[in-house]
Amino acid sequence: MDTKYNPSQFEKEIYRNWEKKGYFKASVNKDKKPFTIVMPPPNVTGYLHLGHALNNTIQDIIIRYKRLKGFEALWIPGTDHASISTESKVVDKITKEGKSKKDLGRDGFLKEAWDWTHKYGGRIKEQLRTIGVSCDWDHDSFTMDENLTKAVRRVFKKMYDDGLIYRGDRIVNWDPLAETAISDAEVYHLEQKGKLWYIKYFFEDSDEYVTIATTRPETMFGDLAVAVNPEDERFKDKIGKNLILPLVGRKIPLIEDSYVDMEYGTGLVKITPSHDPNDFEVGARHDLGQCLVLDSKAHIVEGYGKYSGLERYEARKEILRDLESQGYLVKTEDLDHAVGYSERTNVVIEPIISKQWFVKMDELAKMCIDAYEGGEVKLIPESLSKTYMNWLNNIRDWTISRQLWWGHRLPVFYTDDGEVIVSEEDPDENGFLEGVHVTQDEDTLDTWFSSALWPFATLGWPDENPEYDYFFPTDILVTGYDIIFFWVIRMIFSSIYNTGKTPFHHVLFTGLIRDSQGRKMSKSLGNGVDPIEVVDKYGADALRFTLITGNSPGNDMRYDEKRIVASRNFANKLWNASRFVLMNIEEGDDLEFTNLDLELEDKWILKRLNDAISEVSKNLDKYEIGLAADRIEEFIWNEYCDWYIEFAKLRLYGEDEKAKKTVKKVLIYVLKNMLILLHPFMPFITEEIYSSLPIKDDMLIVEEWPSFKEEFDFVNEEANVNSVIDAIGAIRNQRSSLNVPAKTKQNLKILVEKEENIKLIDEIKDQFVNLAFAKDVEVSKKEGETVDEDGVIKLIFNQFQVLMSLDELMDYDKERARLKDEIKRLESEIKRASGKLANQGFVSKAPKKVVDEERVKLKNYEDLLEKTKESLEEIRDK
């Protein structure tokens, strides 16, 4: 092994070897139990971010663990065509080149989109390789692959034939930048400041008017009525009369509808059926018709004079200016309200009436509810079940059509007579399908429609094949809680509806990664972190270990480079400890773990290894990734490196060849097993160290996961060594508090509680010489109560007591002189701090934080002075 840990020297080569030897591959194997994960497909043209790194590290830990446990472990990778995101990037590109979608036409634009995908599509896969993902690249899928396209068409037709897919005029969330409808799940809301404008609506041929409040005056041209509650007595005599729409002059009726809350505002609501989902329902009940006043870019449509062609917010300004100048604007109030934004383009969405394709959700939502309540799908953490159930219980029909060109085109065809044909097949070269000439619908499907089929379509469905039968359903999905609506729920109902099975048994949700101050990472804040830069600087293992330690499912975590440094230090610790062990192994050493003459500390480390194997396995079986990582780190750093290696040095450097032989065997045996335990978390460093072991198989990735061994269940020995470790730590602390130099040795007397433990402690007493600065150690049975002796420190532990003589440790004259000097120093500091705090100029002018810090210093000095005087008093007469 190299002297220094330098991951850049071996990580890429190790990954190439794993791939070259086919260790990521999985196939139907009736002799093994399958374990399957599907990777949440990142955008095909995207970059790896910390969220991807966290999500895929967790998946990789699980799949490596299951592979080591003997499962036929399949992890299916892939990418998503990301219709809106990719199309917007391609539009930006061609716009810079002076071209447009219209110029290129559909086929020309799709060629540009495929070229873009092929150019940038492999980037994120290479970045995933960099962090060590061990997915089966032979199963790599893309949501627009031929088999995915076949699955999409099969499902669409089945749902259409079953009456679950329909076309209709409905209010949709319209993204005016992407110029497409989006689903409710693709809208996020932000609380922000707004205005409420109060406008006069005059009755026909009258000076009387009612006052209407609105937050969107630009849509008022689409008003087709004003509504009041039927119970509202204030307007009973006005019902059925016409009002005149300001600026337009159109007559609109005053109607009654129970939708109106007569306690809110003025008790009157303008009804704009084409631009509000509630107004749409009111309009349908009263047969008001439709009046669309905004186009696909959210500009005012033709027919409204000077306002036509104006962008919605420019139109708002003009309309308000004219309302005020013509005496219609009564007043304006400030308002805090939630505004909907497109998750894809981050522009304010516009509710607009549009002819779209929808999926009826009531029946499908019930499938998801039943699957959860029946225990077929378990959510981790369970607390997210409330979010899951709430969304399903309040679901609306899913808008699945998109006014885009990049994506799965709807398998919907129209005959020349306007009849609809839904088919899995394409028309022939002459445009004929099922014997008639047809034209295909221009729209594409929501990206999530194809992604919802991911767990089973990637295994060859709808074709019958052995892989689908063997590997499906999958076992666990690891994904961010932010796409529980977009993807998780849609996968569940799509799988149950199409296959009769849930797509996975467990869903493990990750949280968001925030910066060290708890802020969401974003370009505007400049606090984003490139995982590949972290890997280049610290290594992939340090990044992986940081992301999964101190983290629990569903909770956001904070990223801090100090934690990366700590993980790198852990890797360094392991590297140096492994190198030390291997440097003490000589060619020809018998390292077979047989014919052992174990000493007390050997039994202790084997028991601790046993416990670590048991606990880490239980944690991983329950997907408690962070807990498993913490336990293996504790074992490696504290128990193996800090204690067992130090214990082992006595025999390694001693003359007893038999004892040396045993300790080498134990060192190698434990090192090999802990490398296997750590491998899922830090695969590169463990594989590199494993390659230097004198006893090994081909590669660590295909080793066998260790199991709990009854013969290593040394409970009593463990308890005694734990007490020895506590005693050594206490002795060190006691010497430190007394300022005893390391060269000063002392005699120790150990009084053992139980007769049967005397031999055990006697075996390990030399470690007190090795690690606790002891000169001589006497072990004997404790008889009755030990009496406190003058000049003796008594340390009490579970298995024994340790007596230390102060007379051997201290030069009392020197210590008294030191304490007197310390008292003078503290008195001087107290005088200085007191004077400073008594100065009103300092207290009134200095920052509060500085004054508070000075008060804390003074208190600390006073406490130290009191303790120092007590220490001096204790040894005054020695």
PDB file of C-alpha atoms in Angstrom, residues 653-808:
ATOM      1  CA  TYR A 653       6.826  -6.181  19.124  1.00  0.00           C
ATOM      2  CA  GLY A 654       7.343  -8.955  21.675  1.00  0.00           C
ATOM      3  CA  GLU A 655       9.439 -12.101  21.632  1.00  0.00           C
ATOM      4  CA  ASP A 656       6.640 -14.671  22.025  1.00  0.00           C
ATOM      5  CA  GLU A 657       6.290 -16.067  18.484  1.00  0.00           C
ATOM      6  CA  LYS A 658       3.126 -18.025  19.273  1.00  0.00           C
ATOM      7  CA  ALA A 659       1.439 -14.911  20.670  1.00  0.00           C
ATOM      8  CA  LYS A 660       2.658 -12.891  17.675  1.00  0.00           C
ATOM      9  CA  LYS A 661       1.229 -15.490  15.292  1.00  0.00           C
ATOM     10  CA  THR A 662      -2.197 -15.327  16.962  1.00  0.00           C
ATOM     11  CA  VAL A 663      -2.429 -11.547  17.026  1.00  0.00           C
ATOM     12  CA  LYS A 664      -1.526 -11.330  13.323  1.00  0.00           C
ATOM     13  CA  LYS A 665      -4.299 -13.787  12.487  1.00  0.00           C
ATOM     14  CA  VAL A 666      -6.815 -11.786  14.493  1.00  0.00           C
ATOM     15  CA  LEU A 667      -5.679  -8.477  13.010  1.00  0.00           C
ATOM     16  CA  ILE A 668      -6.089  -9.759   9.446  1.00  0.00           C
ATOM     17  CA  TYR A 669      -9.331 -11.628  10.149  1.00  0.00           C
ATOM     18  CA  VAL A 670     -10.993  -8.587  11.703  1.00  0.00           C
ATOM     19  CA  LEU A 671      -9.585  -6.224   9.077  1.00  0.00           C
ATOM     20  CA  LYS A 672     -10.976  -8.343   6.241  1.00  0.00           C
ATOM     21  CA  ASN A 673     -14.417  -8.578   7.847  1.00  0.00           C
ATOM     22  CA  MET A 674     -14.663  -4.902   8.649  1.00  0.00           C
ATOM     23  CA  LEU A 675     -13.684  -4.057   5.062  1.00  0.00           C
ATOM     24  CA  ILE A 676     -16.658  -6.157   3.911  1.00  0.00           C
ATOM     25  CA  LEU A 677     -18.941  -4.342   6.387  1.00  0.00           C
ATOM     26  CA  LEU A 678     -17.722  -0.942   5.215  1.00  0.00           C
ATOM     27  CA  HIS A 679     -17.656  -1.811   1.509  1.00  0.00           C
ATOM     28  CA  PRO A 680     -21.260  -0.798   0.671  1.00  0.00           C
ATOM     29  CA  PHE A 681     -20.613   2.646   2.171  1.00  0.00           C
ATOM     30  CA  MET A 682     -17.026   3.298   0.992  1.00  0.00           C
ATOM     31  CA  PRO A 683     -16.483   0.878  -1.894  1.00  0.00           C
ATOM     32  CA  PHE A 684     -13.277   2.272  -3.388  1.00  0.00           C
ATOM     33  CA  ILE A 685     -10.961   2.440  -0.376  1.00  0.00           C
ATOM     34  CA  THR A 686     -12.178  -0.919   0.909  1.00  0.00           C
ATOM     35  CA  GLU A 687     -11.586  -2.553  -2.486  1.00  0.00           C
ATOM     36  CA  GLU A 688      -8.112  -1.024  -2.720  1.00  0.00           C
ATOM     37  CA  ILE A 689      -7.088  -2.191   0.780  1.00  0.00           C
ATOM     38  CA  TYR A 690      -8.649  -5.608   0.153  1.00  0.00           C
ATOM     39  CA  SER A 691      -6.445  -6.032  -2.935  1.00  0.00           C
ATOM     40  CA  SER A 692      -3.389  -5.884  -0.619  1.00  0.00           C
ATOM     41  CA  LEU A 693      -4.649  -8.497   1.850  1.00  0.00           C
ATOM     42  CA  PRO A 694      -2.643 -11.727   1.952  1.00  0.00           C
ATOM     43  CA  ILE A 695      -5.880 -13.773   2.175  1.00  0.00           C
ATOM     44  CA  LYS A 696      -8.554 -12.749  -0.353  1.00  0.00           C
ATOM     45  CA  ASP A 697     -10.734 -13.805  -3.250  1.00  0.00           C
ATOM     46  CA  ASP A 698     -10.870 -12.053  -6.623  1.00  0.00           C
ATOM     47  CA  MET A 699     -12.438  -8.752  -5.544  1.00  0.00           C
ATOM     48  CA  LEU A 700     -14.180  -7.486  -2.425  1.00  0.00           C
ATOM     49  CA  ILE A 701     -17.389  -6.594  -4.289  1.00  0.00           C
ATOM     50  CA  VAL A 702     -18.199 -10.323  -4.602  1.00  0.00           C
ATOM     51  CA  GLU A 703     -17.091 -11.399  -1.128  1.00  0.00           C
ATOM     52  CA  GLU A 704     -19.507 -13.039   1.300  1.00  0.00           C
ATOM     53  CA  TRP A 705     -21.182 -10.906   3.957  1.00  0.00           C
ATOM     54  CA  PRO A 706     -20.006 -12.020   7.427  1.00  0.00           C
ATOM     55  CA  SER A 707     -22.421 -13.628   9.856  1.00  0.00           C
ATOM     56  CA  PHE A 708     -22.754 -13.668  13.644  1.00  0.00           C
ATOM     57  CA  LYS A 709     -20.669 -16.492  15.174  1.00  0.00           C
ATOM     58  CA  GLU A 710     -21.765 -18.072  18.432  1.00  0.00           C
ATOM     59  CA  GLU A 711     -18.189 -19.149  19.228  1.00  0.00           C
ATOM     60  CA  PHE A 712     -17.168 -15.469  19.417  1.00  0.00           C
ATOM     61  CA  ASP A 713     -19.861 -14.481  21.906  1.00  0.00           C
ATOM     62  CA  PHE A 714     -17.352 -13.657  24.668  1.00  0.00           C
ATOM     63  CA  VAL A 715     -19.669 -11.693  26.943  1.00  0.00           C
ATOM     64  CA  ASN A 716     -17.637 -11.818  30.169  1.00  0.00           C
ATOM     65  CA  GLU A 717     -14.346 -11.134  28.412  1.00  0.00           C
ATOM     66  CA  GLU A 718     -15.923  -8.162  26.668  1.00  0.00           C
ATOM     67  CA  ALA A 719     -17.141  -6.690  29.960  1.00  0.00           C
ATOM     68  CA  ASN A 720     -13.678  -6.983  31.528  1.00  0.00           C
ATOM     69  CA  VAL A 721     -11.874  -5.378  28.599  1.00  0.00           C
ATOM     70  CA  ASN A 722     -14.482  -2.603  28.488  1.00  0.00           C
ATOM     71  CA  SER A 723     -13.628  -1.888  32.133  1.00  0.00           C
ATOM     72  CA  VAL A 724      -9.902  -1.939  31.280  1.00  0.00           C
ATOM     73  CA  ILE A 725     -10.511   0.585  28.484  1.00  0.00           C
ATOM     74  CA  ASP A 726     -12.528   2.785  30.849  1.00  0.00           C
ATOM     75  CA  ALA A 727      -9.770   2.491  33.463  1.00  0.00           C
ATOM     76  CA  ILE A 728      -6.991   3.412  31.028  1.00  0.00           C
ATOM     77  CA  GLY A 729      -9.008   6.444  29.900  1.00  0.00           C
ATOM     78  CA  ALA A 730      -9.691   7.480  33.505  1.00  0.00           C
ATOM     79  CA  ILE A 731      -6.022   7.098  34.463  1.00  0.00           C
ATOM     80  CA  ARG A 732      -4.959   9.228  31.513  1.00  0.00           C
ATOM     81  CA  ASN A 733      -7.525  11.895  32.434  1.00  0.00           C
ATOM     82  CA  GLN A 734      -6.423  11.856  36.072  1.00  0.00           C
ATOM     83  CA  ARG A 735      -2.770  12.278  35.121  1.00  0.00           C
ATOM     84  CA  SER A 736      -3.691  15.079  32.718  1.00  0.00           C
ATOM     85  CA  SER A 737      -5.644  16.937  35.400  1.00  0.00           C
ATOM     86  CA  LEU A 738      -2.603  16.650  37.703  1.00  0.00           C
ATOM     87  CA  ASN A 739      -0.220  17.780  34.930  1.00  0.00           C
ATOM     88  CA  VAL A 740       1.829  14.603  35.306  1.00  0.00           C
ATOM     89  CA  PRO A 741       4.458  14.345  32.534  1.00  0.00           C
ATOM     90  CA  ALA A 742       4.377  11.219  30.328  1.00  0.00           C
ATOM     91  CA  LYS A 743       7.828  10.093  31.512  1.00  0.00           C
ATOM     92  CA  THR A 744       6.597   9.788  35.104  1.00  0.00           C
ATOM     93  CA  LYS A 745       5.399   6.227  35.741  1.00  0.00           C
ATOM     94  CA  GLN A 746       3.328   4.949  38.656  1.00  0.00           C
ATOM     95  CA  ASN A 747       2.430   1.677  40.331  1.00  0.00           C
ATOM     96  CA  LEU A 748      -1.178   0.524  40.094  1.00  0.00           C
ATOM     97  CA  LYS A 749      -3.143  -1.778  42.328  1.00  0.00           C
ATOM     98  CA  ILE A 750      -6.195  -3.441  40.763  1.00  0.00           C
ATOM     99  CA  LEU A 751      -8.790  -4.935  43.087  1.00  0.00           C
ATOM    100  CA  VAL A 752     -11.072  -7.397  41.243  1.00  0.00           C
ATOM    101  CA  GLU A 753     -14.675  -7.939  42.361  1.00  0.00           C
ATOM    102  CA  LYS A 754     -15.094 -11.586  41.246  1.00  0.00           C
ATOM    103  CA  GLU A 755     -12.648 -14.426  41.737  1.00  0.00           C
ATOM    104  CA  GLU A 756     -13.159 -15.749  38.180  1.00  0.00           C
ATOM    105  CA  ASN A 757     -12.074 -12.422  36.693  1.00  0.00           C
ATOM    106  CA  ILE A 758      -8.695 -12.251  38.457  1.00  0.00           C
ATOM    107  CA  LYS A 759      -7.053 -14.453  35.820  1.00  0.00           C
ATOM    108  CA  LEU A 760      -8.595 -12.408  32.992  1.00  0.00           C
ATOM    109  CA  ILE A 761      -7.376  -9.080  34.368  1.00  0.00           C
ATOM    110  CA  ASP A 762      -3.986 -10.575  35.150  1.00  0.00           C
ATOM    111  CA  GLU A 763      -3.716 -11.569  31.456  1.00  0.00           C
ATOM    112  CA  ILE A 764      -4.259  -8.003  30.273  1.00  0.00           C
ATOM    113  CA  LYS A 765      -2.506  -6.078  33.053  1.00  0.00           C
ATOM    114  CA  ASP A 766       0.501  -5.384  30.826  1.00  0.00           C
ATOM    115  CA  GLN A 767      -1.743  -3.088  28.776  1.00  0.00           C
ATOM    116  CA  PHE A 768      -1.748  -0.686  31.729  1.00  0.00           C
ATOM    117  CA  VAL A 769       2.039  -0.516  31.319  1.00  0.00           C
ATOM    118  CA  ASN A 770       1.594  -0.157  27.549  1.00  0.00           C
ATOM    119  CA  LEU A 771      -1.151   2.455  27.543  1.00  0.00           C
ATOM    120  CA  ALA A 772      -1.570   3.960  31.029  1.00  0.00           C
ATOM    121  CA  PHE A 773       2.016   4.867  31.996  1.00  0.00           C
ATOM    122  CA  ALA A 774       2.141   2.178  34.691  1.00  0.00           C
ATOM    123  CA  LYS A 775       5.446   0.958  36.144  1.00  0.00           C
ATOM    124  CA  ASP A 776       4.072  -2.111  37.857  1.00  0.00           C
ATOM    125  CA  VAL A 777       0.564  -3.551  38.158  1.00  0.00           C
ATOM    126  CA  GLU A 778      -0.620  -5.711  41.043  1.00  0.00           C
ATOM    127  CA  VAL A 779      -3.899  -7.647  40.604  1.00  0.00           C
ATOM    128  CA  SER A 780      -5.692  -9.116  43.595  1.00  0.00           C
ATOM    129  CA  LYS A 781      -9.145  -9.971  44.937  1.00  0.00           C
ATOM    130  CA  LYS A 782     -11.055  -7.118  46.541  1.00  0.00           C
ATOM    131  CA  GLU A 783     -11.719  -8.022  50.176  1.00  0.00           C
ATOM    132  CA  GLY A 784     -14.486  -5.999  51.849  1.00  0.00           C
ATOM    133  CA  GLU A 785     -14.719  -2.241  51.422  1.00  0.00           C
ATOM    134  CA  THR A 786     -11.553  -0.374  50.464  1.00  0.00           C
ATOM    135  CA  VAL A 787     -10.805   2.459  52.834  1.00  0.00           C
ATOM    136  CA  ASP A 788     -10.010   5.876  51.414  1.00  0.00           C
ATOM    137  CA  GLU A 789      -6.311   6.401  51.992  1.00  0.00           C
ATOM    138  CA  ASP A 790      -4.543   9.729  52.169  1.00  0.00           C
ATOM    139  CA  GLY A 791      -2.573  10.320  48.965  1.00  0.00           C
ATOM    140  CA  VAL A 792      -4.382   7.561  47.020  1.00  0.00           C
ATOM    141  CA  ILE A 793      -6.831   8.060  44.130  1.00  0.00           C
ATOM    142  CA  LYS A 794      -9.489   5.351  43.836  1.00  0.00           C
ATOM    143  CA  LEU A 795     -11.094   4.763  40.409  1.00  0.00           C
ATOM    144  CA  ILE A 796     -14.151   2.466  40.402  1.00  0.00           C
ATOM    145  CA  PHE A 797     -15.349   0.414  37.407  1.00  0.00           C
ATOM    146  CA  ASN A 798     -17.844  -2.378  36.797  1.00  0.00           C
ATOM    147  CA  GLN A 799     -15.383  -5.251  37.152  1.00  0.00           C
ATOM    148  CA  PHE A 800     -12.688  -3.799  39.424  1.00  0.00           C
ATOM    149  CA  GLN A 801     -11.190  -0.786  41.213  1.00  0.00           C
ATOM    150  CA  VAL A 802      -7.856   0.903  40.450  1.00  0.00           C
ATOM    151  CA  LEU A 803      -5.750   2.517  43.177  1.00  0.00           C
ATOM    152  CA  MET A 804      -3.213   5.222  42.156  1.00  0.00           C
ATOM    153  CA  SER A 805      -0.670   6.715  44.538  1.00  0.00           C
ATOM    154  CA  LEU A 806      -0.385  10.496  44.319  1.00  0.00           C
ATOM    155  CA  ASP A 807       3.018  10.442  46.013  1.00  0.00           C
ATOM    156  CA  GLU A 808       4.498   8.677  42.974  1.00  0.00           C
TER     157      GLU A 808
END
